[in-house]
CSV table of C-alpha atoms and ligand atoms in Angstrom, one decimal:
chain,number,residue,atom,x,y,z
Q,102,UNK,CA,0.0,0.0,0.0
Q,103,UNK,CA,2.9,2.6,0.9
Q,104,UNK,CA,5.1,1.7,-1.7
Q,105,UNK,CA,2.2,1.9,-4.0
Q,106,UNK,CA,1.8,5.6,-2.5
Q,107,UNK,CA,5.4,6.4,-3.3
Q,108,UNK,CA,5.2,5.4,-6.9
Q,109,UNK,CA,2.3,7.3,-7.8
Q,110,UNK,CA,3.9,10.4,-6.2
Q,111,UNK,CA,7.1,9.8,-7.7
Q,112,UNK,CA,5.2,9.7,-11.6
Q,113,UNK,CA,4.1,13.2,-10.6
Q,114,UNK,CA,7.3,14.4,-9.9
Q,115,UNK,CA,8.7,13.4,-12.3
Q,116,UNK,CA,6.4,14.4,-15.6
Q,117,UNK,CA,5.8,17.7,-13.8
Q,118,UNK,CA,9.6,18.1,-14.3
Q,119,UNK,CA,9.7,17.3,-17.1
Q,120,UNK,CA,6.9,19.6,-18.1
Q,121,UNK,CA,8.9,22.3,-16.5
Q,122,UNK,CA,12.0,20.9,-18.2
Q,123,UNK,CA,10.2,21.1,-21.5
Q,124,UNK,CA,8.8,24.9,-21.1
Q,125,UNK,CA,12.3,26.4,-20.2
Q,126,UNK,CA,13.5,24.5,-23.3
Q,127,UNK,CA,10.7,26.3,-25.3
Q,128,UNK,CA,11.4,29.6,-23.7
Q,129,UNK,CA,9.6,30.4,-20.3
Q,130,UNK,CA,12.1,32.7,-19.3
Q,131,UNK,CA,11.6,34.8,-22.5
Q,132,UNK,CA,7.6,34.9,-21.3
Q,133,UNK,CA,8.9,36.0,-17.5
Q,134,UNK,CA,10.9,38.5,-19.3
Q,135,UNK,CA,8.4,40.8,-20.7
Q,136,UNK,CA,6.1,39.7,-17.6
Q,137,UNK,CA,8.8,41.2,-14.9
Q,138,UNK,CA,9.0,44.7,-17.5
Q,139,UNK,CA,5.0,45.4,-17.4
Q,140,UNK,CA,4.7,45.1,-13.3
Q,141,UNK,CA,6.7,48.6,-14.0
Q,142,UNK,CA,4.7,50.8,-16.1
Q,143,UNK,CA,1.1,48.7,-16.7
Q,144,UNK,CA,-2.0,50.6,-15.4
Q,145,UNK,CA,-4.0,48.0,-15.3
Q,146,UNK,CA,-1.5,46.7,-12.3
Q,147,UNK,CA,-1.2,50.1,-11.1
Q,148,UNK,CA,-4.4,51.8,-11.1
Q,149,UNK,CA,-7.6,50.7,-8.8
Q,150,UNK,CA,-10.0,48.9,-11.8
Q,151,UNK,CA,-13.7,49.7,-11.1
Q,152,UNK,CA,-14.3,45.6,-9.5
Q,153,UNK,CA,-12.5,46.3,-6.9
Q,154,UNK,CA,-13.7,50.5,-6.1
Q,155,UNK,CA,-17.6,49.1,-6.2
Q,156,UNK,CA,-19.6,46.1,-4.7
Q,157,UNK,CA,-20.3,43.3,-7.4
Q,158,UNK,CA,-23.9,41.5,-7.7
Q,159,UNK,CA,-24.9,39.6,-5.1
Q,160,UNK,CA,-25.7,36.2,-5.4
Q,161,UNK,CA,-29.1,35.4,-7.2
Q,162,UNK,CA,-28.3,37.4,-10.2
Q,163,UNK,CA,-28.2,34.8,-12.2
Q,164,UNK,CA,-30.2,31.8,-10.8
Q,165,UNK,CA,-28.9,29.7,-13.7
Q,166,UNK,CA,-25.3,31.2,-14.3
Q,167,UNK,CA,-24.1,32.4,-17.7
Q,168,UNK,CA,-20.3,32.8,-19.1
Q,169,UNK,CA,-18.6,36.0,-18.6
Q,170,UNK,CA,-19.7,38.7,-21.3
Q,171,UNK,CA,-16.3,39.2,-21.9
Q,172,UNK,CA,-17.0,35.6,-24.0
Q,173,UNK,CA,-19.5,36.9,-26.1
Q,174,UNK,CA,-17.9,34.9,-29.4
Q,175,UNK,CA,-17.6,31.8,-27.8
Q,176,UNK,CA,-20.6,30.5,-29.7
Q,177,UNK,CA,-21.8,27.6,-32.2
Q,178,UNK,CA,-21.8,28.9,-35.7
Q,179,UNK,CA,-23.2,27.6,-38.6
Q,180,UNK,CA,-22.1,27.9,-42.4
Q,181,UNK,CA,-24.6,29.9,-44.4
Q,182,UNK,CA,-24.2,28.1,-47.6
Q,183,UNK,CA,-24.4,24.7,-45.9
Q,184,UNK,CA,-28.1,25.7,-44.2
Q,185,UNK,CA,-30.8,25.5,-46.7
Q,186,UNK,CA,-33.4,25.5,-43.7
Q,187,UNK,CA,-32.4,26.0,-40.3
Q,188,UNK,CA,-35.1,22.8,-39.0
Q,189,UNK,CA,-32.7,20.6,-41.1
Q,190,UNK,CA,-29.0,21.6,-40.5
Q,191,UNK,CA,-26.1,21.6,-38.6
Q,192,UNK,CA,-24.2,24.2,-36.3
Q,193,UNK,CA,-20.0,23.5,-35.1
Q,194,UNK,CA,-18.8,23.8,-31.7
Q,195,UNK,CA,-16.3,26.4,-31.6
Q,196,UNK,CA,-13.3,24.0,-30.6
Q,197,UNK,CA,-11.0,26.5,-31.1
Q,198,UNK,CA,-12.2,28.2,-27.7
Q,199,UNK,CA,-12.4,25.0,-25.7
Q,200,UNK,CA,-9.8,23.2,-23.8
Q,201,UNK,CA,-9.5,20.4,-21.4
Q,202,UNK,CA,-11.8,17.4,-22.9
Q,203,UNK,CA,-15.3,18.3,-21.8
Q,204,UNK,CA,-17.8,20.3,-24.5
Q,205,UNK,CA,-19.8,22.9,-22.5
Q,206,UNK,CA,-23.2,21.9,-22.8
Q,207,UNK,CA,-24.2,25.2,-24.2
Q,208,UNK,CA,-21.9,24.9,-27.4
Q,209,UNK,CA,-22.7,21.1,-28.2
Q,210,UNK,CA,-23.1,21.2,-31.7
Q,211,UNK,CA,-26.5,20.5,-33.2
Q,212,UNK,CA,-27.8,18.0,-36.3
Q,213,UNK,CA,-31.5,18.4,-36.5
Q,214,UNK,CA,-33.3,16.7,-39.6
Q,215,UNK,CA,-36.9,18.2,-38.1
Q,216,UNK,CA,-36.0,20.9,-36.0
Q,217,UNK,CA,-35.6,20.1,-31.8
Q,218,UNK,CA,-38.5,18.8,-30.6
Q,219,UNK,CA,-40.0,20.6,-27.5
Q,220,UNK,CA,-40.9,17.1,-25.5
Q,221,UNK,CA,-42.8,17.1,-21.8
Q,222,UNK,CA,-41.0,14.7,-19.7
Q,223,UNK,CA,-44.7,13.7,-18.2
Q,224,UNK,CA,-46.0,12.4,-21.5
Q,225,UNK,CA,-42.3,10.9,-22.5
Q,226,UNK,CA,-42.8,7.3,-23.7
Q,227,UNK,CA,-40.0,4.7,-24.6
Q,228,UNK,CA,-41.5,1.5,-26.4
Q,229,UNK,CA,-39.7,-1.3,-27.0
Q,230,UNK,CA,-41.7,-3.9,-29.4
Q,231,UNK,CA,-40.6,-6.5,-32.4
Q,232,UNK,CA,-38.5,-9.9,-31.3
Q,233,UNK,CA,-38.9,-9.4,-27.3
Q,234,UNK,CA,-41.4,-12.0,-24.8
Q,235,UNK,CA,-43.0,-8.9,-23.9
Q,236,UNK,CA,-44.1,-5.1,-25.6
Q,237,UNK,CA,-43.1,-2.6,-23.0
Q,238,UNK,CA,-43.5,1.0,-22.7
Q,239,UNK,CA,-41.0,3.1,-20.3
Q,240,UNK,CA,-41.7,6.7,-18.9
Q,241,UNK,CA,-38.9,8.8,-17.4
Q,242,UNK,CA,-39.8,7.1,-13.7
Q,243,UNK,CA,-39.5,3.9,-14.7
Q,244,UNK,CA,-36.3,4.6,-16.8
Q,245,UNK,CA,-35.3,6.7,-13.1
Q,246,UNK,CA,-35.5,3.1,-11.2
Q,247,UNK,CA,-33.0,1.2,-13.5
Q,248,UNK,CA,-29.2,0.9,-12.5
Q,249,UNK,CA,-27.3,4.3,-13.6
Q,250,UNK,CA,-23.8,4.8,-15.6
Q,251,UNK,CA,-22.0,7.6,-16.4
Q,252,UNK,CA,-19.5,7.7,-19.4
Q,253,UNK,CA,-17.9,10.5,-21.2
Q,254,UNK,CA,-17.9,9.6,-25.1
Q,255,UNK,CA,-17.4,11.5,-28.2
Q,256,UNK,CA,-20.1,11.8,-30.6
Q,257,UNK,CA,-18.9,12.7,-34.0
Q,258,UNK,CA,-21.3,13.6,-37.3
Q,259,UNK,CA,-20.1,11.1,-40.2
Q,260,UNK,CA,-20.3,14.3,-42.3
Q,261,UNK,CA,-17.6,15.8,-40.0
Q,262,UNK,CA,-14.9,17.0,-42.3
Q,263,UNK,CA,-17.1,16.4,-45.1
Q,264,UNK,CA,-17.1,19.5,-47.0
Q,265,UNK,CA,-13.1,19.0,-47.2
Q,266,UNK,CA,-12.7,15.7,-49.2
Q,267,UNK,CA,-11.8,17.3,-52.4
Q,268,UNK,CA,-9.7,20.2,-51.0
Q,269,UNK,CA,-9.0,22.9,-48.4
Q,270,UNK,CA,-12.6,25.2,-48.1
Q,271,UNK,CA,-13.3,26.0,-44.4
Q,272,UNK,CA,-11.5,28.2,-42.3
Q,273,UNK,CA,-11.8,27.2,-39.3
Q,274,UNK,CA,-11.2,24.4,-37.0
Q,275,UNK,CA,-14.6,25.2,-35.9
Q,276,UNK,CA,-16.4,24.2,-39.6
Q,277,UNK,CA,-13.8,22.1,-40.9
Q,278,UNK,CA,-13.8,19.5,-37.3
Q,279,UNK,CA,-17.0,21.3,-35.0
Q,280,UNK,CA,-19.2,18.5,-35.6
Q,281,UNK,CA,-17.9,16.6,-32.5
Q,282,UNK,CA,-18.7,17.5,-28.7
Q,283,UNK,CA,-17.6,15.2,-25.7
Q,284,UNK,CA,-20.1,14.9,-22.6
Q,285,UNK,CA,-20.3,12.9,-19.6
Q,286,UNK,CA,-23.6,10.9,-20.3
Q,287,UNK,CA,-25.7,9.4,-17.3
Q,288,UNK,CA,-28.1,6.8,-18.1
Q,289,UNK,CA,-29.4,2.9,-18.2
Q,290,UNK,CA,-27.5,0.8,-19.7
Q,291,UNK,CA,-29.5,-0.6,-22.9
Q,292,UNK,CA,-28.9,-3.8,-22.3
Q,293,UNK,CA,-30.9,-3.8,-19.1
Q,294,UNK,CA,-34.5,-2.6,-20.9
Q,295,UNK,CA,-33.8,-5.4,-23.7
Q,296,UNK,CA,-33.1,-7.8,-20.7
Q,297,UNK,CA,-36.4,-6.6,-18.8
Q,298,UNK,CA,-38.6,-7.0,-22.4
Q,299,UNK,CA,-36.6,-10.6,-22.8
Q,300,UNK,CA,-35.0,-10.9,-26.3
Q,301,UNK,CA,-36.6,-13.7,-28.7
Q,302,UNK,CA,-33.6,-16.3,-30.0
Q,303,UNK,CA,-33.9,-15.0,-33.4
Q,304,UNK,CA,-32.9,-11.2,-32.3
Q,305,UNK,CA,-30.2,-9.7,-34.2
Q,306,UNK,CA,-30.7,-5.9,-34.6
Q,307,UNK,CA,-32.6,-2.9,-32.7
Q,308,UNK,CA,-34.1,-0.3,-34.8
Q,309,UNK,CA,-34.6,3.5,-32.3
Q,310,UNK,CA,-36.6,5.6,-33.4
Q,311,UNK,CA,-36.8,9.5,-32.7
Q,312,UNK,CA,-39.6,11.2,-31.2
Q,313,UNK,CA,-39.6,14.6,-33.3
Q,314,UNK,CA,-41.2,15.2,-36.4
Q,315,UNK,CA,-38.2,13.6,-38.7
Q,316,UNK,CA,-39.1,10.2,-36.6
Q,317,UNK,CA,-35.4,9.3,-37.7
Q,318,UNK,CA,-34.0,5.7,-37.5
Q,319,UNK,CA,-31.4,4.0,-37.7
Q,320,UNK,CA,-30.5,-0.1,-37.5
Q,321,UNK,CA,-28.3,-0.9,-34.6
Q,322,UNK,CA,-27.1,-4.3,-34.7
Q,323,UNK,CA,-28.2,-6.5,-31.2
Q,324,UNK,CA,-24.1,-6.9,-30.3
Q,325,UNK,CA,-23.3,-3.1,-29.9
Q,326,UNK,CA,-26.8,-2.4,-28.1
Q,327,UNK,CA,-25.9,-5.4,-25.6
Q,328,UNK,CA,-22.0,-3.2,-25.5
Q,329,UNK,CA,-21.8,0.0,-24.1
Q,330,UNK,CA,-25.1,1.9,-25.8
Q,331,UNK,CA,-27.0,4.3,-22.5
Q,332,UNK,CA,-30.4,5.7,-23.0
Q,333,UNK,CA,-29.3,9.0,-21.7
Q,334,UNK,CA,-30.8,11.5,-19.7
Q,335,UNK,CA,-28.4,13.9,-18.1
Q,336,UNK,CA,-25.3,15.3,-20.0
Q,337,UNK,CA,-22.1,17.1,-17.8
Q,338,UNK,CA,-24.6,16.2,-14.6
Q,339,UNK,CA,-27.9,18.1,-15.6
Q,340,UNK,CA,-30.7,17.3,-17.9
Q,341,UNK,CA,-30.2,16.9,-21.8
Q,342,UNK,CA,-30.6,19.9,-23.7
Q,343,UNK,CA,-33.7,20.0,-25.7
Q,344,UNK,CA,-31.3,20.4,-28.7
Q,345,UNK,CA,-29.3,17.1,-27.5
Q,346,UNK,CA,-32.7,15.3,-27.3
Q,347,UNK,CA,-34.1,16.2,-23.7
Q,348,UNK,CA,-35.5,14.3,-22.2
Q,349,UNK,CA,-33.7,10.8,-23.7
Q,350,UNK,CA,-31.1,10.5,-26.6
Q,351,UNK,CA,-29.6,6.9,-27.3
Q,352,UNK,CA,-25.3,7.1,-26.8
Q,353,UNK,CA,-23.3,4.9,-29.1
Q,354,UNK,CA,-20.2,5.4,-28.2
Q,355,UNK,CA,-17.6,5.3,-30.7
Q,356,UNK,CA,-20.3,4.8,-33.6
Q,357,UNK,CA,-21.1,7.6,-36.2
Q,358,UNK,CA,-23.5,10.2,-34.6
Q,359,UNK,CA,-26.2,10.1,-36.9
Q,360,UNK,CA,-26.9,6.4,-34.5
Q,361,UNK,CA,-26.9,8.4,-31.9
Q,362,UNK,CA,-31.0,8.8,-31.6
Q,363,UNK,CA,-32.1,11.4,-29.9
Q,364,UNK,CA,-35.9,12.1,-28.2
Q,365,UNK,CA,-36.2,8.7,-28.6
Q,366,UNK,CA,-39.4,7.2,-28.4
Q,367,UNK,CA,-38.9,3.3,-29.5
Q,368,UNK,CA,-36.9,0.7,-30.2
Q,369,UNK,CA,-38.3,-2.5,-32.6
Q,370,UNK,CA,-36.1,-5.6,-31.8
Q,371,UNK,CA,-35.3,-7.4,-35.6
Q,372,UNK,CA,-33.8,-10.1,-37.0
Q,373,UNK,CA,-32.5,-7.8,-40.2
Q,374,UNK,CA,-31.6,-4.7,-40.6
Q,375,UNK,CA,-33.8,-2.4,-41.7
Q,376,UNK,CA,-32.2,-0.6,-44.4
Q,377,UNK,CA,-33.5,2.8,-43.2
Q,378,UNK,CA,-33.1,6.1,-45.5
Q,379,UNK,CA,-30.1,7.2,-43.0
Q,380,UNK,CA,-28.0,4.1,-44.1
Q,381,UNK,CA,-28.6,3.7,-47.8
Q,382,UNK,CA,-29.2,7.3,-49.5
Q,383,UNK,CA,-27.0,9.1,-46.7
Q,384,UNK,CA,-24.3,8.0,-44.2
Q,385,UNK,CA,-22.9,5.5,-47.0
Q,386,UNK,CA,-19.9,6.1,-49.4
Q,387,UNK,CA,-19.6,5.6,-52.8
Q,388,UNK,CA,-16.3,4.4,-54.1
Q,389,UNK,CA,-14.6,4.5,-57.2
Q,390,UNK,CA,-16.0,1.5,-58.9
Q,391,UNK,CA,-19.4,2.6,-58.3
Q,392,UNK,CA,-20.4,0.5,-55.5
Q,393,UNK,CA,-21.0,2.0,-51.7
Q,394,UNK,CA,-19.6,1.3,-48.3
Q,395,UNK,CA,-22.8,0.5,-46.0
Q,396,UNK,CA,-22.6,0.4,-41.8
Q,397,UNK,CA,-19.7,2.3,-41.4
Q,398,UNK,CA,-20.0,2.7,-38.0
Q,399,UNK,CA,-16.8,2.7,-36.3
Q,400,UNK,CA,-15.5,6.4,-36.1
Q,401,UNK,CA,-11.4,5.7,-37.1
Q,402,UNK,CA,-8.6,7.5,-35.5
Q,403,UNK,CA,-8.8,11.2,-36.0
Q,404,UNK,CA,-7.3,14.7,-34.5
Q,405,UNK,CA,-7.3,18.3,-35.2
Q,406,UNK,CA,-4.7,21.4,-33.8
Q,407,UNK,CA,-7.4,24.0,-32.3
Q,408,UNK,CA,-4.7,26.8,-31.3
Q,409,UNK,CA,-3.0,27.9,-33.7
Q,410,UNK,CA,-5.9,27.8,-36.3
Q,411,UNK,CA,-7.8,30.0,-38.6
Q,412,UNK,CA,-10.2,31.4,-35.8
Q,413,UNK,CA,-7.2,31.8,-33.3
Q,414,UNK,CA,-4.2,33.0,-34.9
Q,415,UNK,CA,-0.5,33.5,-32.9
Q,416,UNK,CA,-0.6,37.0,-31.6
Q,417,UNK,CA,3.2,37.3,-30.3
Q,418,UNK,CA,6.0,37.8,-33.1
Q,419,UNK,CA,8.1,34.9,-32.0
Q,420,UNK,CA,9.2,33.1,-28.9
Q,421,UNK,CA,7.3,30.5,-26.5
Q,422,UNK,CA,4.2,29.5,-28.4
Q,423,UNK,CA,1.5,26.6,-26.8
Q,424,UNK,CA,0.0,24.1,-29.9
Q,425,UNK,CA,-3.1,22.3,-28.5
Q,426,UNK,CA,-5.6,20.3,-30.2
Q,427,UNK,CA,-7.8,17.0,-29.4
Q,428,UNK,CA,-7.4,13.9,-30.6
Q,429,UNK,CA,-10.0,11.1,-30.8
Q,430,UNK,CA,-11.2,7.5,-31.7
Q,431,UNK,CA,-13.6,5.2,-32.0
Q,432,UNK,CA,-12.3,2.3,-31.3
Q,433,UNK,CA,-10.7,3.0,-27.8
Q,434,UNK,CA,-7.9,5.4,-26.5
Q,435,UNK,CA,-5.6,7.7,-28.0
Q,436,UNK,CA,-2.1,6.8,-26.3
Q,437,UNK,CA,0.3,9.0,-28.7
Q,438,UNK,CA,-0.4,12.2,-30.8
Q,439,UNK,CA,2.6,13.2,-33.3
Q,440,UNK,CA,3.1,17.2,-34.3
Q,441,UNK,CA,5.2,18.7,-37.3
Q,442,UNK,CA,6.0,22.1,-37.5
Q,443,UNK,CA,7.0,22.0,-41.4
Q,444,UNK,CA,4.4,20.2,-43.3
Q,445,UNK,CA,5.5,16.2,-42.4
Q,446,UNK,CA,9.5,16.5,-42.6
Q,447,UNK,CA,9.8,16.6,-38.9
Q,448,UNK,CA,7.4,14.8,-36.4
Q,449,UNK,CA,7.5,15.2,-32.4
Q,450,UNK,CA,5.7,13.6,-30.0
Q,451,UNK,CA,2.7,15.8,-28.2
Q,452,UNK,CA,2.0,15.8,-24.6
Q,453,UNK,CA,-1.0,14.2,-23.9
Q,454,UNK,CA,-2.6,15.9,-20.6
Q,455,UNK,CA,-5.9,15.1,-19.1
Q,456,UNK,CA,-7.7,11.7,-19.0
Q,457,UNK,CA,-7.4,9.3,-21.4
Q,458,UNK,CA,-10.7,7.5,-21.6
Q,459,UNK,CA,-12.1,5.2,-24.2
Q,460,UNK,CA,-13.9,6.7,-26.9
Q,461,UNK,CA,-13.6,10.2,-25.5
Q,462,UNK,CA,-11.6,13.5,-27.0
Q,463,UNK,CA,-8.5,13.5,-25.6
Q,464,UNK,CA,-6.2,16.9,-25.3
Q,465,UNK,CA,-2.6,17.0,-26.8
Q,466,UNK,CA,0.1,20.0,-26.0
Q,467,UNK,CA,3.2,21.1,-28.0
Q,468,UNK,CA,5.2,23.7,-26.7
Q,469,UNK,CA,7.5,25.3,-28.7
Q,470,UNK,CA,9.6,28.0,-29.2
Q,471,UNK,CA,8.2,30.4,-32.8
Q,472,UNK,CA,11.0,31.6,-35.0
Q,473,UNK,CA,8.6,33.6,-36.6
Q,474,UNK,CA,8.7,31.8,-39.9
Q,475,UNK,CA,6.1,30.3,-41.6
Q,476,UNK,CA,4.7,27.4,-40.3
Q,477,UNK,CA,3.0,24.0,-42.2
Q,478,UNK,CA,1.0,22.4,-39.0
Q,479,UNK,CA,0.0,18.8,-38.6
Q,480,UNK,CA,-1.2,16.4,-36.2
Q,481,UNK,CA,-1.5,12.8,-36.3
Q,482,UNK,CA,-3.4,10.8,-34.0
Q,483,UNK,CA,-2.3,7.1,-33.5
Q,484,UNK,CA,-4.9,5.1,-31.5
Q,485,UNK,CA,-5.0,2.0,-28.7
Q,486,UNK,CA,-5.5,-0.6,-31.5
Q,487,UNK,CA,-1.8,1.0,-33.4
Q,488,UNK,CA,-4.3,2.5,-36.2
Q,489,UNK,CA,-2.6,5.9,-37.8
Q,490,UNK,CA,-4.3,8.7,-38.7
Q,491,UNK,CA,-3.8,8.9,-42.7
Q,492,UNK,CA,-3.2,11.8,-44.8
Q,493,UNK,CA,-5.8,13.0,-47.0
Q,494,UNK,CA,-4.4,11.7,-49.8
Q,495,UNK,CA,-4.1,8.3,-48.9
Q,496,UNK,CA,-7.9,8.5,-48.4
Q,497,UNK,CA,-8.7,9.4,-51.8
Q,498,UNK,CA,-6.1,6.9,-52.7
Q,499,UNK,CA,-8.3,4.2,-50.9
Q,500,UNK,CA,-11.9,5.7,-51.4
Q,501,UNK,CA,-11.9,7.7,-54.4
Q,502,UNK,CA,-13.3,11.6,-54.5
Q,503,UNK,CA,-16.7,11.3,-53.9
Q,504,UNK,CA,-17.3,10.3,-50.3
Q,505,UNK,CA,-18.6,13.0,-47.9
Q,506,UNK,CA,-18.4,10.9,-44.9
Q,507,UNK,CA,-15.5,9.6,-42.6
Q,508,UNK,CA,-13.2,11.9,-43.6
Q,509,UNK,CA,-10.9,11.5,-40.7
Q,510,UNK,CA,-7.5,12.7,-43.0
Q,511,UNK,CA,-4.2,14.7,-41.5
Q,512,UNK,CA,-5.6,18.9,-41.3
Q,513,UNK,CA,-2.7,21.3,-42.4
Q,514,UNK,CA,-2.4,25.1,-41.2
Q,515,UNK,CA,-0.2,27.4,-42.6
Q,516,UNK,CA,1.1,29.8,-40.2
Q,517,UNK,CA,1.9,32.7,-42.4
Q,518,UNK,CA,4.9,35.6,-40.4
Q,519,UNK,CA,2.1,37.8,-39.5
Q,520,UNK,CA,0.3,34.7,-37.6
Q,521,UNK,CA,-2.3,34.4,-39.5
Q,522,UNK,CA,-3.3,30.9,-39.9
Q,523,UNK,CA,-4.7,29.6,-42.9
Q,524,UNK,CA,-6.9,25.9,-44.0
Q,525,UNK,CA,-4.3,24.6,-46.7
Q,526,UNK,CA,-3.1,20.9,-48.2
Q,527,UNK,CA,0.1,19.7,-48.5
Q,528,UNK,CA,1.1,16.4,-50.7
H,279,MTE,N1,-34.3,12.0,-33.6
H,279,MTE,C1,-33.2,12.5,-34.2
H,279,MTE,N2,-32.0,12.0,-33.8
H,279,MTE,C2,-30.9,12.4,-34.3
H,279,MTE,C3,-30.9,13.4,-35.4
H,279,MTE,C4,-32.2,13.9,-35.7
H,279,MTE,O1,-32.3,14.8,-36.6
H,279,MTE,N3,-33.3,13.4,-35.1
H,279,MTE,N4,-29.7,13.7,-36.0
H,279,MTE,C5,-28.6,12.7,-35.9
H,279,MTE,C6,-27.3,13.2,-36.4
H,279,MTE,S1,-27.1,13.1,-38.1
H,279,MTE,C7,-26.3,13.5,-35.5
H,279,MTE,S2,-24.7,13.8,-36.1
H,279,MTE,C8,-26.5,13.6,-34.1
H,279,MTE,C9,-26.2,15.0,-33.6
H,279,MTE,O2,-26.3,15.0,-32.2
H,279,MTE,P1,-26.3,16.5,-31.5
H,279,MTE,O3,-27.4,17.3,-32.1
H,279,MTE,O4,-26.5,16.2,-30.1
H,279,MTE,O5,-24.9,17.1,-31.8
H,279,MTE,O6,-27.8,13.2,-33.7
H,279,MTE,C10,-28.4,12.2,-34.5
H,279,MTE,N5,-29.7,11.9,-33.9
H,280,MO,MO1,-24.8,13.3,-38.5
């Protein structure tokens, strides 16, 4: 038990030296430098600011708090010519004014195919009917009396990166990676309502079914639903959004997000899938020789630098500079992240910091010291099963030019000598 103790504190010691270690090497001192100048001369240190001359609010201001105003622009944004209505489109999370691995709930990005539906909790039914020993129909109590998890999982669109497969468009880690948030779900373990409805021998594959006015579905073969799929209620510890599904959404982690039903109102138990619009006219890719990839589920291996980027250029000429980005997968953890500063010719090793979960965003760090040159960014993601994140053009080698989904390809920035940070390609 001691020794155990020791070790543990010992880890620490040691990788926060190294961390320390590390940001010398990329020029800490140069940042305690100009710090050490402005205690001197800066008003804002040496006059009285009005927060501390006058009382603040008091408590009860804001019953349900808000972020600062000073973060106005921290916001989900949408891409005018990709929103033909707003009842059937998507918004981005703005990852580029994240960090850590947790999406706010209040910038989750949104896919809608019917607009969110407005559903009372009271009237809230969840029916599960087809190959089971017995039809049964949930509301939110009797989901409430089943055994609870909690798991934090990344849900990312298919179309994710979508809009890129031919070439650099977007500018913006927001619009050309924003369809993915992270959450800590809370919910019942699907297994345990197919358990209580008893499965008939010949069961093979669930079909949910959404509650709003798209009634979207999707076929879920019987293995995964048995896995790790919640019927969720709470996300980050309070109730779903209504734009997340409030008050149920099905999780499946790892899977692409479009499976990912939300208000969902039933579940038909099958013995073949049922070849629903969302797997045969969308959310399936059509290669080269004319035929099309179908159940693509799995998410692959993916990851994106959020600072630098397009939205959040480098402000400082030169000198100690902090890369961060996320890196994810759906098949389990992300143990290694690699970073080149010049386009693929040199690759280091990221610091991974934060936890490293299974099917959850995980946050990489590269400190390093700007020359102020221009810069050709990259990150590639390597995940628990050894899969590496492949360039875009070993996609297109594989799947051709006219796939829109799973687009999961190496991202380039150029970092131009004023900062600015620009979507390009390298090959
Ligand atoms: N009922 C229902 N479920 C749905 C959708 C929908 O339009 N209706 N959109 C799907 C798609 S395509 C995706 S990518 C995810 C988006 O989840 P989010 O809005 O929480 O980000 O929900 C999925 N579940
Ligand atoms: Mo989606």
């Amino acid at each position: 038990m001691s020794r155990k103790k020791q070790t543990i504190n010992t880890d620490i010691t040691s990788s926060r030296r190294d961390f320390l270690k590390s940001s010398i090497a990329a020029g800490g001192a140069l940042v305690a430098g100009s710090a050490a100048a402005r205690a001197e001369s800066d008003p804002a240190i040496t006059q009285v600011q009005d927060w501390a001359r006058y009382l603040g609010d008091g408590v009860d201001a804001a019953p349900y708090g808000k972020p600062s105003e000073y973060e106005k622009h921290v916001i989900r944004r949408s891409v005018p010519w990709l929103t033909a209505s707003t009842e059937s489109s998507i918004n981005f999370t703005p990852l580029h004014e994240l960090d850590g691995i947790i999406t706010p709930n209040g910038v989750c990005f949104e896919r809608h195919h019917g607009g969110v539906a407005e559903v009372e909790p009271d009237k809230y039914r969840l029916m599960i009917n087809g190959l089971v020993e017995k039809q049964l129909v949930f509301t939110m109590e009797d989901l409430m009396r089943f055994p609870r998890k909690n798991q934090i999982n990344f849900l990312e669109c298919a179309a994710n990166s979508g809009m890129e497969w031919r070439g650099a468009q977007l500018n913006g880690c927001q619009f050309t990676h924003g369809m993915v948030h992270n959450v800590m779900y809370t919910g019942v373990p699907l297994r345990y309502l197919l358990e209580e409805a008893g499965l008939k021998t010949n069961a093979k594959w669930i079909m949910p079914e959404g509650g709003d006015s798209s009634g979207m579905n999707r076929s879920v073969p019987l293995f995964k639903a048995l896995d790790d799929c919640l019927i969720a209620f709470k996300m980050n510890g309070e109730a779903l959004r209504p734009e997340q599904g409030y008050p149920a959404r099905l999780v499946v982690p790892g899977w692409e997000g479009n499976m990912w039903v939300k208000w969902i109102r039933r579940i038909e138990v099958g013995d073949m899938p049922w070849h629903a619009r969302e797997e045969t006219s969308k959310y399936t890719d059509l290669m080269e020789n004319g035929k099309a990839r179908r159940f693509t589920w799995e998410m692959d291996a993916k990851s994106v630098i959020t600072n630098p980027s397009p939205q959040a250029p480098i402000k400082h000429k030169k000198g100690p500079t902090v890369l961060t980005g996320l890196a994810w997968s759906g098949r389990g953890t992300i143990p290694r992240v690699d970073i080149t500063l010049d386009g693929g010719r040199n690759w280091h090793k990221a610091r991974m910091d934060g936890p490293s979960l299974e099917k959850s965003l995980h946050r990489f760090y590269y400190e390093f010291d700007w020359n102020g040159e221009p810069l050709l960014l990259q990150s590639r993601a390597i995940d628990s099963t050894g899969y590496i994140q492949p360039t875009k053009d070993e996609l297109r080698a594989a799947r051709g030019v006219n796939s829109i989904y799973h687009n999961n390809g190496i991202q380039t920035w150029h970092v131009k000598k004023t900062g600015e940070v620009e979507n390009v390609e390298v090959s």
